[in-house]
Amino acid sequence: MRAIRRFTVRPVLPEPLSALGVLAGNLRWSWHPPTQDVFAEIDPRLWVSTGHDPVRLLGAVDRARLDELAADEDFLQRLGAAEADLRDYLATDLWYQRASTDGALPRAIGYFSPEFGITAVLPQYSGGLGILAGDHLKAASDLGVPVIGVGLLYRHGYFKQSLSREGWQQETYPVLDPDGLPISALREPDGRPATVSITLPGSVDLVARIWVASVGRVPLLMLDTDVEENSAALRTVTDRLYGGNSEHRLRQELLLGVGGVRALRVFSRITGAPAPEVFHTNEGHAGFLGIERIRELTVAESGPRLDLDTALEVSRASTVFTTHTPVPAGIDRFPRTMIEQYFGEAGATPGVPLERILALGAEDYEGGDPAVFNMAVMGFRLAQRANGVSQLHGHVSRGMFNGLWPAFDEAEVPIGSITNGVHAPTWVARELFALAEGYGAHPSDPDSFWAVVDQVPGREVWEVKRQLRACLVEDARRRLRKSWAQRGAASAELGWIDDALDPDVLTIGFARRVPSYKRLTLMLRDPERLKRLLLHPERPVQLVIAGKSHPADDGGKKLIQDMVRFADDPEVRHRIVFLPNYDIAMAQPLYPGCDVWLNNPLRPYEACGTSGMKAALNGGLNLSILDGWWDEWFDGDNGWAIPSADGPGLARDPDKRDDLEAHALYDLIENEIAPRFYDRDGDGVPVRWVEMMRHTLKSLGPKVLATRMVRDYVRELYAPAAASARALNSDYQGARDLAGWKKRVLAGWGGVRVEHVESSGVGDAPEVGAVLAVRAFVALGELTPEDVEVQLLHGPADAEDRLVRVSATPLARAESYEGSRHCFEGSLTLDRSGAFGYTVRVVPRNPRLGSVAELGLVALA
């Protein structure tokens, strides 16, 4: 019998225990073991059975136990200490406050993402993008960076994964009750729920309620359309993450971008929190936030109303766009007709002309599709600063989006890179923290951990690693037994699970989403050789594998089924397991328990990948294709690189490529990894392996931290964006001037050309030290010399006279002539031998441009 209404009744805590509600209401508990210990002490068995969820725990514990704790002075003392620690954490000046004494850093940053992976008890994430966003918020909190997160509250989350008897992925979508989650409703002063609304086609309003999750010092606003004001159809807009058809996703992204900006305004009005000066779009899903900000400025209810071009400059200057995909298929593209429907007259953002919106997402470049609206293209056009998430991904992105700046070489495309990082307090096993602290490391000083790496005896390191491997084995057996029971197995069939996996066997982990390019089944290319590795009598290997495929991706599901069928084989099932429903709760014992972390994507399709970073922080060694972050930081001693068979011929023969790379993988495991793991000294310690662990921690530890990543965002993107915004926004005259200047330069660029270049100072056989003098005669038409920079481009030249590693040297105006013609000159000392080349170009110049390529204009000799 189904209930006609479902809701969660929250407990009433005895007054002495009121601090439990405070601790449960701030997600800092998810990365703070002392707070977790307070909740575990309430009822250890219940703490485990509720999935380490404080809200569920407090709702399930009986009143007698609460009364007992309310009279327990020792418990109350520990509870008070935990509350005081949280209070200090929220109030103390941290890195950001110490760094912003001159007021140059932004007062607040709005961080928009379609998913956030904070904790398993708030399942609002599907994979790497969400985990990265969650780690971004946590690290911002630990540093004191005033970020405000903006996302959606999905009533069914992503999905729970199980397996059929045949090993086929099955999805279920449990309903999430907001009242049972560690979040709270944002309310107006009169107690009404705070809401935002957006006008949809047919003059129907989509209404969304605002929920707030406290991620340490960082508020995360989440919009929820399951409210009475909406029709049944509109209540489902926030039903599932990445579900539904194109129109459903467009509505979600409209709510995230446009509704998210409006939610920020409501939050600031109610709480008094500073309005963001910088807006960070984490992938293109939230790109419509730029349209809404333009609308705000053009129809301002208070302050001056700006014209569209000026409003665009104001919005662009303070917007950062991060792209996470290295493949066009990963980008949301909507039919142009659908955008016309949602943004037409009296649509979602009245006051912003439809034709301007369409132009922002148009693929109006060679190879583009004029019938679609591209969210990533709009993201780049609405942000003055953009980045990829590793150095290699930045390079790939500049090539992928070069069509937006066709006059410039890939190196000058204005897409930088900030390599992702991971939040150590979330992902590093507490046993490792305790081991380091025993030798003088301090929890609040990450550098102190790297300093003691060499001080901990190898025997102790190995004992802790063995303990963590045993924890993984215990967790994997529990999950394996549950999975087999769901697949229909009887208890009598499952005795073998008691011996599945072994805490003393070399353990390799592989866990991630399952699109085809991540190649879950590469290890199965030669099943018999893999079996020999797993069953080696002296150097056995065991594999722990997990991952979800998108519900609509039958190809990915087939890969999972192939893996499950191999792992079901009685001959090897004690050495290889597939664990369904990969999530944060599974990941937390998985990373510390693995000795080696495997990653074998098709290069260069892994934008960054952060799972290997988490393994490295736990002393795991990476075994990976040189892709994403590993391409950047592999040094030959902190793991192993799987050779890539990525030549032009092999790209046309994927089976041969996969065979070559799989056999390289087998060779590394058989000939290098397993022998080193099992090479023990008299105390049973693999000395060379432990040295690799030490080197991994020292070489990668400081680099892979999310705190390093967030500091990079502050210094390289947030602070410059705030400075640009303030320069334009003080009285908006700067923005008006920049918009007018751009309009004039764009209109007059047709008259700009390099008419003649002459050089002197070098003969037919120039030598190192010679001085090359260059004079360039340039026509500027309607523009002035102050509008442009004339540059001497120079560098090594290849066999086809193409410049490589190009440098630019500005030339100075020497003379002016009639007809807006000018002579620019300069010199260059030749400081290296070899083939050399040069040319001259003219580019727009304005101190308020974010890059030389911003307008996409250039005139070449």
Coordinates of C-alpha atoms in Angstrom, one line a residue, residues 98 128 195 214 283 321 345-346 384 511-512 654 695 708 726 753 756 774 785 822:
R98 CA 45.6 37.0 5.4
G128 CA 34.5 13.5 -11.6
T195 CA 11.9 31.1 -4.1
S214 CA 26.7 24.5 4.8
E283 CA 31.5 23.6 -17.4
F321 CA 34.7 29.6 -17.5
E345 CA 9.7 37.7 -26.6
A346 CA 8.8 37.7 -22.9
Q384 CA 36.9 37.0 -20.3
A511 CA 37.1 2.8 -10.6
R512 CA 35.5 5.5 -12.7
P654 CA 41.6 0.7 -32.7
H695 CA 58.8 9.6 -3.4
R708 CA 46.8 24.3 -4.3
R726 CA 36.2 46.9 -10.7
R753 CA 46.9 46.0 -43.2
H756 CA 55.6 46.5 -46.4
V774 CA 62.9 45.7 -38.7
P785 CA 48.2 53.9 -33.5
H822 CA 52.6 54.7 -40.1

